[in-house]
Coordinates of C-alpha atoms in Angstrom, one line a residue:
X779 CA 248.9 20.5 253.2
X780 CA 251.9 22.4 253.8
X781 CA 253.7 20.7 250.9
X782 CA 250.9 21.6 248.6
X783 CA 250.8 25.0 249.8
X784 CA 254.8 25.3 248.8
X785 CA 254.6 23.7 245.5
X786 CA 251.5 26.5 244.3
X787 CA 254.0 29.0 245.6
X788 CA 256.7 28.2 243.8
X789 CA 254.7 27.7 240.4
X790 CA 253.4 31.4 241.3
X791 CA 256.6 32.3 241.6
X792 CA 257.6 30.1 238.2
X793 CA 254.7 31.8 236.3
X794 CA 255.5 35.4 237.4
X795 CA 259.2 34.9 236.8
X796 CA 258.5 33.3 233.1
X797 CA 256.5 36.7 231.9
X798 CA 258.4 39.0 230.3
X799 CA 259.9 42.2 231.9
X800 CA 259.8 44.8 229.0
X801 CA 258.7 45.2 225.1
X802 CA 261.8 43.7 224.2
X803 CA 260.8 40.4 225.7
X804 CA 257.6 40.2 224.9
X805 CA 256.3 38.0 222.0
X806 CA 253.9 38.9 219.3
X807 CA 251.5 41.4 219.0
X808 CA 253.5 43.5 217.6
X809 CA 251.3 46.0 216.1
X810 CA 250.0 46.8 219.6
X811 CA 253.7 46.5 220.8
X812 CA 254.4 49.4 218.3
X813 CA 251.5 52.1 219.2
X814 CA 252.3 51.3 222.9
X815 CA 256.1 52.0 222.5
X816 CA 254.9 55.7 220.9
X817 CA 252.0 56.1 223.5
X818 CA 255.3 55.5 226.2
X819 CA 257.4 57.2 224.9
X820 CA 255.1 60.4 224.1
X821 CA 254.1 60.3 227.8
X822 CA 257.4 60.2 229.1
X823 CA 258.5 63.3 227.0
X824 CA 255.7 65.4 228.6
X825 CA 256.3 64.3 231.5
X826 CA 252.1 63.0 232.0
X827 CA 250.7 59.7 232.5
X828 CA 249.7 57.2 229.9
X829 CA 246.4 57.4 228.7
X830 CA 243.8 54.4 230.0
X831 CA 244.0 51.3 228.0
X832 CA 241.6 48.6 227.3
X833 CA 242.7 45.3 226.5
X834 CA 240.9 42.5 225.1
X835 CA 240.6 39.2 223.7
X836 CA 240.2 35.5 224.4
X837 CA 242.0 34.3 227.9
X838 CA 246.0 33.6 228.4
X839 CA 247.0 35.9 225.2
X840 CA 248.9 38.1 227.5
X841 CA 246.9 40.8 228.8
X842 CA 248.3 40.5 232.4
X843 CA 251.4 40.0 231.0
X844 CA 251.5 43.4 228.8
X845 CA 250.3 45.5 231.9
X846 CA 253.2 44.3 233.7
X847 CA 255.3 45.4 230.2
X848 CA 253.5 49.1 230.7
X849 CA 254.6 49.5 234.3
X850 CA 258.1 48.3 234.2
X851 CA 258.7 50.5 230.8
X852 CA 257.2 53.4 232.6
X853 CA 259.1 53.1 235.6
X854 CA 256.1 53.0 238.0
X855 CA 254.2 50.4 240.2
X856 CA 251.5 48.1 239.2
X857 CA 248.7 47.9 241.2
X858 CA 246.2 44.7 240.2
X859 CA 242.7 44.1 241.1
X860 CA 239.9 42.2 239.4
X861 CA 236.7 43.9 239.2
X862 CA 234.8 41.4 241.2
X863 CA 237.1 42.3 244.0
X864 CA 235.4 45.9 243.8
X865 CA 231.9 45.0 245.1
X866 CA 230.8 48.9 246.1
X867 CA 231.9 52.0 245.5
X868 CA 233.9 52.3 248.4
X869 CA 236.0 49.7 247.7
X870 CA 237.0 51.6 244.9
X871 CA 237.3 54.7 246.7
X872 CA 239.5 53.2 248.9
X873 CA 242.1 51.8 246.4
X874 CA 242.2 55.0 244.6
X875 CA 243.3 57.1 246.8
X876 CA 246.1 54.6 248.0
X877 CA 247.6 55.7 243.9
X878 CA 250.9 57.1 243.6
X879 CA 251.0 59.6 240.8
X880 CA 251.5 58.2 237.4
X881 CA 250.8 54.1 239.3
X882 CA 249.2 51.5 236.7
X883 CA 246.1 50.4 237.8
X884 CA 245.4 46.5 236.6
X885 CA 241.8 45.6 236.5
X886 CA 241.0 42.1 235.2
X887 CA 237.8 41.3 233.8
X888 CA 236.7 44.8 234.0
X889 CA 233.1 44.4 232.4
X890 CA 232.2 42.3 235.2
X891 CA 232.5 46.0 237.5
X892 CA 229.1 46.5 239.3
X893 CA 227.3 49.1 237.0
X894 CA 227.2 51.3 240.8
X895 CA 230.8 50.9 240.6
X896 CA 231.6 51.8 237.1
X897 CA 229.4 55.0 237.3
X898 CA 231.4 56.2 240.4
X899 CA 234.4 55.3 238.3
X900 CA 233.6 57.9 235.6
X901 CA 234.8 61.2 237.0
X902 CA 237.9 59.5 238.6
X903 CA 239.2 58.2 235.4
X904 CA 238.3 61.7 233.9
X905 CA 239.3 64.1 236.5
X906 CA 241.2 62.2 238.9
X907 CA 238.7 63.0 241.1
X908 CA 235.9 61.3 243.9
X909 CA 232.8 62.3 243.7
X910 CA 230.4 62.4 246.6
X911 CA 227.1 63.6 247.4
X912 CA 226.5 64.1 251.5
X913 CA 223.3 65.2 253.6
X914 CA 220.2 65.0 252.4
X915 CA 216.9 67.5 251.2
X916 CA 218.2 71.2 251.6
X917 CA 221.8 69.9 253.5
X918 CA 222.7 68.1 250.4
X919 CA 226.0 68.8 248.7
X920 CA 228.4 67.3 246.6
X921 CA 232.2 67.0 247.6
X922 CA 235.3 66.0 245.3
X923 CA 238.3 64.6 246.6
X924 CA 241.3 64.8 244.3
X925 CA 243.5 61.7 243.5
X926 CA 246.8 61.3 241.6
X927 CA 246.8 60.6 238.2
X928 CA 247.1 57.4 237.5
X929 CA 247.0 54.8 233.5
X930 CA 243.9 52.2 234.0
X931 CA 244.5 49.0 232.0
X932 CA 241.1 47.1 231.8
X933 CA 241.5 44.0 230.4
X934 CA 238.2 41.7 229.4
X935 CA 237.5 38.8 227.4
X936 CA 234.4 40.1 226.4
X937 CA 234.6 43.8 225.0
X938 CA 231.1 43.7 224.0
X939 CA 229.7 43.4 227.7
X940 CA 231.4 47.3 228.2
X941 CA 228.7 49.8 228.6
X942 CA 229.7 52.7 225.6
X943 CA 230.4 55.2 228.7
X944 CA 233.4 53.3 230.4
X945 CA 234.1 52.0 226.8
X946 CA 234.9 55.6 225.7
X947 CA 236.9 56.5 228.2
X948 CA 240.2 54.3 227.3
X949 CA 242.3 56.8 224.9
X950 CA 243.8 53.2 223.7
X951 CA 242.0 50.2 222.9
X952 CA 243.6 47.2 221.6
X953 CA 242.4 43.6 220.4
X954 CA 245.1 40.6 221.3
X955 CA 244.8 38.1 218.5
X956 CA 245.9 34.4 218.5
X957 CA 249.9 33.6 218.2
X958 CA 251.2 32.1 215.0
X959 CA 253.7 28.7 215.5
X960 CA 256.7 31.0 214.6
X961 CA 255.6 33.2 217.8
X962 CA 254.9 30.0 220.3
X963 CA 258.0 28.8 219.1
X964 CA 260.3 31.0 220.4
X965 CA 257.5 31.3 224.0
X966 CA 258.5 27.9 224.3
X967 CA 262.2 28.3 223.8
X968 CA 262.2 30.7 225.9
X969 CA 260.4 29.0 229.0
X970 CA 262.8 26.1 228.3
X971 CA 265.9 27.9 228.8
X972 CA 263.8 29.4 231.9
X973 CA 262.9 25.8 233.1
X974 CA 266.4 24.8 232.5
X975 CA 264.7 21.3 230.1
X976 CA 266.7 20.9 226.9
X977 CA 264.5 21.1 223.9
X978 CA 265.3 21.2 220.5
X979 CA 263.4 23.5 217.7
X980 CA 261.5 20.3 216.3
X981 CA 260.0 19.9 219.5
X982 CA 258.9 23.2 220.2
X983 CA 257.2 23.5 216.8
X984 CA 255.0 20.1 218.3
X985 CA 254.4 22.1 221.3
X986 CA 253.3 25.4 219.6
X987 CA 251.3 24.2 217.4
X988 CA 249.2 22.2 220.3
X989 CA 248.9 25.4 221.8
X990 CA 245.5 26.9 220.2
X991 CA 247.5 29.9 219.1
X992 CA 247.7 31.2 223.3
X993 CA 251.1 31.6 225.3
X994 CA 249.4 30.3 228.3
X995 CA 248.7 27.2 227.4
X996 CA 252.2 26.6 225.6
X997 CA 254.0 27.5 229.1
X998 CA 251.7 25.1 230.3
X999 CA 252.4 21.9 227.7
X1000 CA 256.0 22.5 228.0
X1001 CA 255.7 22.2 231.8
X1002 CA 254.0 19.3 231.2
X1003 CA 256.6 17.5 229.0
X1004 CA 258.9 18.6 231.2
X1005 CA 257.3 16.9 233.9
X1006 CA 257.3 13.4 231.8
X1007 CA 260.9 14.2 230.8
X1008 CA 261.6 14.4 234.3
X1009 CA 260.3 10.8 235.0
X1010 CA 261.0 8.9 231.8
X1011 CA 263.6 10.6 230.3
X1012 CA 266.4 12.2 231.9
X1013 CA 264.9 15.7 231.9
X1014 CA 265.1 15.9 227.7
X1015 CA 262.4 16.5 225.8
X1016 CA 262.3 15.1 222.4
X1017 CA 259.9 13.2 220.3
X1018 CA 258.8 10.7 222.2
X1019 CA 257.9 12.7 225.4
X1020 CA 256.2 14.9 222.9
X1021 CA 253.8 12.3 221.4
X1022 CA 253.3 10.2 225.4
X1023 CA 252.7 13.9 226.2
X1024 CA 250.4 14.6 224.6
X1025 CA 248.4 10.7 224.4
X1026 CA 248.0 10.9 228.3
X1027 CA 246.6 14.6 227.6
X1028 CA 244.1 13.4 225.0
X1029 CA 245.4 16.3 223.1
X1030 CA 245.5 16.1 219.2
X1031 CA 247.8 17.6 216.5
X1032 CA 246.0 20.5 216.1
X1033 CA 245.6 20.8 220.0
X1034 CA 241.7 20.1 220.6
X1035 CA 240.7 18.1 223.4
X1036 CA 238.1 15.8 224.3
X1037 CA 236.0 19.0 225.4
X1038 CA 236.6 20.4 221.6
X1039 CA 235.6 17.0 220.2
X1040 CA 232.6 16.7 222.0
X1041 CA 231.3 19.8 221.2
X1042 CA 232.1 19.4 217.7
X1043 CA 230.4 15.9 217.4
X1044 CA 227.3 17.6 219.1
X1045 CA 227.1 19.9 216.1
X1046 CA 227.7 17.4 213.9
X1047 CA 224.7 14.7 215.2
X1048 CA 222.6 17.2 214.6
X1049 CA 222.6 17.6 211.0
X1050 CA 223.5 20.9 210.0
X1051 CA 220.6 22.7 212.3
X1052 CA 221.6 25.2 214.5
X1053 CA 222.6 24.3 218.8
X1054 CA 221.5 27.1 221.2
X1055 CA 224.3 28.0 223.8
X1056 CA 221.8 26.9 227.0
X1057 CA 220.8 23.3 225.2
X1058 CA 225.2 22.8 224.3
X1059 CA 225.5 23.8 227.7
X1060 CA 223.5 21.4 229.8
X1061 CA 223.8 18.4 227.3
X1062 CA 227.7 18.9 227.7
X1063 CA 227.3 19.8 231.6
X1064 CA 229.4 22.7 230.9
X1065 CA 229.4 26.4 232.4
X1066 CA 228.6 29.1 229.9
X1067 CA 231.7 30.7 230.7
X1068 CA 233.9 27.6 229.9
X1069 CA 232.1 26.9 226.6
X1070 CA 232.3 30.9 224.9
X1071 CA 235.9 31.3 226.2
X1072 CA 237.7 28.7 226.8
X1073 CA 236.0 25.9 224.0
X1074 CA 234.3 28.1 220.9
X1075 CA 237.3 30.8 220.4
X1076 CA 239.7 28.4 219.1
X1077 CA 237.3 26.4 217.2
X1078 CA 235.8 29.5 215.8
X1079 CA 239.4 30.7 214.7
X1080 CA 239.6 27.2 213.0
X1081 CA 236.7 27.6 211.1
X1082 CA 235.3 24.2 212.6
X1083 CA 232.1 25.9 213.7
X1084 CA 230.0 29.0 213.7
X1085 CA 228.0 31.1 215.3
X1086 CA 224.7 32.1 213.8
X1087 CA 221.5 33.7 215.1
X1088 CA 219.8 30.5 215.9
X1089 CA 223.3 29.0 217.7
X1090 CA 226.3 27.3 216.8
X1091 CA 226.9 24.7 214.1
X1092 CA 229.3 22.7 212.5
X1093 CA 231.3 24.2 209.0
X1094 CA 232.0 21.9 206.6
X1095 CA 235.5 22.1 207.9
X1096 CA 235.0 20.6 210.9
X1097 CA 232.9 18.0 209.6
X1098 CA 235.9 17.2 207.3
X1099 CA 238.1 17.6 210.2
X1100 CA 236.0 14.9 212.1
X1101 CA 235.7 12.0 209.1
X1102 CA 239.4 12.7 208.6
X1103 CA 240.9 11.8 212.3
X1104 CA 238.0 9.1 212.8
X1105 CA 236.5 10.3 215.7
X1106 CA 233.2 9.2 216.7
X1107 CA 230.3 10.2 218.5
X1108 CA 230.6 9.7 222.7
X1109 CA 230.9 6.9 224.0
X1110 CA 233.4 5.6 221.1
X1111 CA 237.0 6.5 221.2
X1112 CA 237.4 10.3 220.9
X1113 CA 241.3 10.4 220.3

């Protein structure tokens, strides 16, 4: 137990140690990289705090990663919470007023807040203040209790679940897209040299494009090759740890899984006609959540599938996709 409990501390401490520290470092998105660097840099002329961001987009893109960016090229603390963790309005209360002025306030999956919560967040993110109403009948009163300013950076993978209130109170939203191979290549590179597992170029182009276009899951496929190296190999990674790799991952060339495959040979058995989300779901004994963020953002950004009013079917695309590589329906081989 104890040595489990080690080894998930020191990949913590791997994962923390592998994001990057400032703008400079970080990889891609460079549009948002560029309004941010003004929005800084503006804020740190007058003297003020940054206004609140929003962040969204599909998971391990780098949201986490770019509010850690904010604080450390703002020179302040970073504070993170998700917004499960702020089941009443007091626990909200209570973390607010723990702020230093001008601190970065992290909260993760922030359209999951409690709608009690997010209305009692309102006049703290606008006035930096707490509202609350005490007594009752004719004793009743309201009382504000100032807090220091502070930058919220709400990050969700699901923008469209934000009420238009809390929605229009981020001075800066921004949408994280997918990474190209060119991007990955150098996230790879980079947690390489970090790892201290020799890889050349070649390799980290295999890796990249396996990764679905997200830094998270490169870090994690070069962790995993490095792992194999390790055992097999004498710690190098080249073309042959690449391809056992990835066979004992079930992973493909274009990185889909047997979870991918399956939902894509759903589609396809059923002719063209549209699959709700609820029948996909328990014919594939998947969570919702697992399925629209994890499973249909990548194959969406393929073009393998699409998402209609009646549900989800298969493009011609990923039909194409499907005859080409042989798979067949469950059951048969699926790699």
């Amino acid at each position: 137990m104890s040595e489990q409990k080690n080894q998930n501390n020191n990949e913590l401490k791997e994962d923390n140690t592998l994001r990057p520290s400032n703008l400079t470092e970080y990889v891609g998105q460079e549009a948002i990289k560029e309004n941010l660097k003004i929005a800084m840099l503006a804020a740190r002329s007058r003297g003020d705090c940054l206004e609140h961001i929003l962040l969204y987009g599909p998971p391990g893109l780098g949201k986490t990663s770019l509010a850690n960016v904010i604080a450390n090229e703002m020179k302040t603390n970073l504070i993170k919470t998700t917004a499960t963790s702020l089941k009443r309005v007091i626990d909200l209360f209570s973390l607010v007023v723990t702020l230093d002025e001008g601190d970065i306030l992290f909260i993760d999956e922030i359209h999951r807040l409690d709608k009690r919560v997010e209305e009692a967040f309102y006049s703290v993110m606008e006035d930096f203040q707490i509202n609350i109403i005490r007594g009752s009948g004719r004793n009743i009163k309201a009382v504000s209790i100032p807090v220091n300013k502070f930058s919220l950076v709400g990050a969700t993978t699901k923008a469209g679940l934000l009420s238009k209130p809390l929605r229009d109170r981020f001075g800066l939203v921004f949408s994280l897209n997918f990474y190209s191979p060119q991007e990955l290549i150098k996230i790879v590179l980079n947690a390489a040299a970090f790892l201290e597992v020799e890889i050349n170029e070649k390799e980290a182009l295999e890796i990249a494009i396996r990764s679905r276009g997200t830094p998270r899951i490169a870090i994690n496929l070069i962790k995993r090759a490095r792992d194999y190296a390790s055992v097999y190999k004498s710690g190098k990674i080249d073309s042959s740890t690449i391809q056992n790799t990835f066979e004992s991952l079930r992973i493909d060339e274009l990185g889909l899984g047997e979870e991918d495959r399956k939902l894509l040979l759903l589609l396809k058995s059923k002719n063209g006609k549209p699959l709700g989300l609820t029948t996909i779901q328990a014919i594939l004994n998947e969570d919702k959540t697992t399925i629209e963020e994890m499973i249909e953002p990548y194959l969406l950004s393929l073009g393998f599938i699409e998402k209609t009013p009646k549900g989800r079917i298969l493009t011609s695309k990923g039909f194409k996709y499907l005859i080409e590589k042989g798979y067949q329906e469950e059951g048969n081989n699926l790699f």
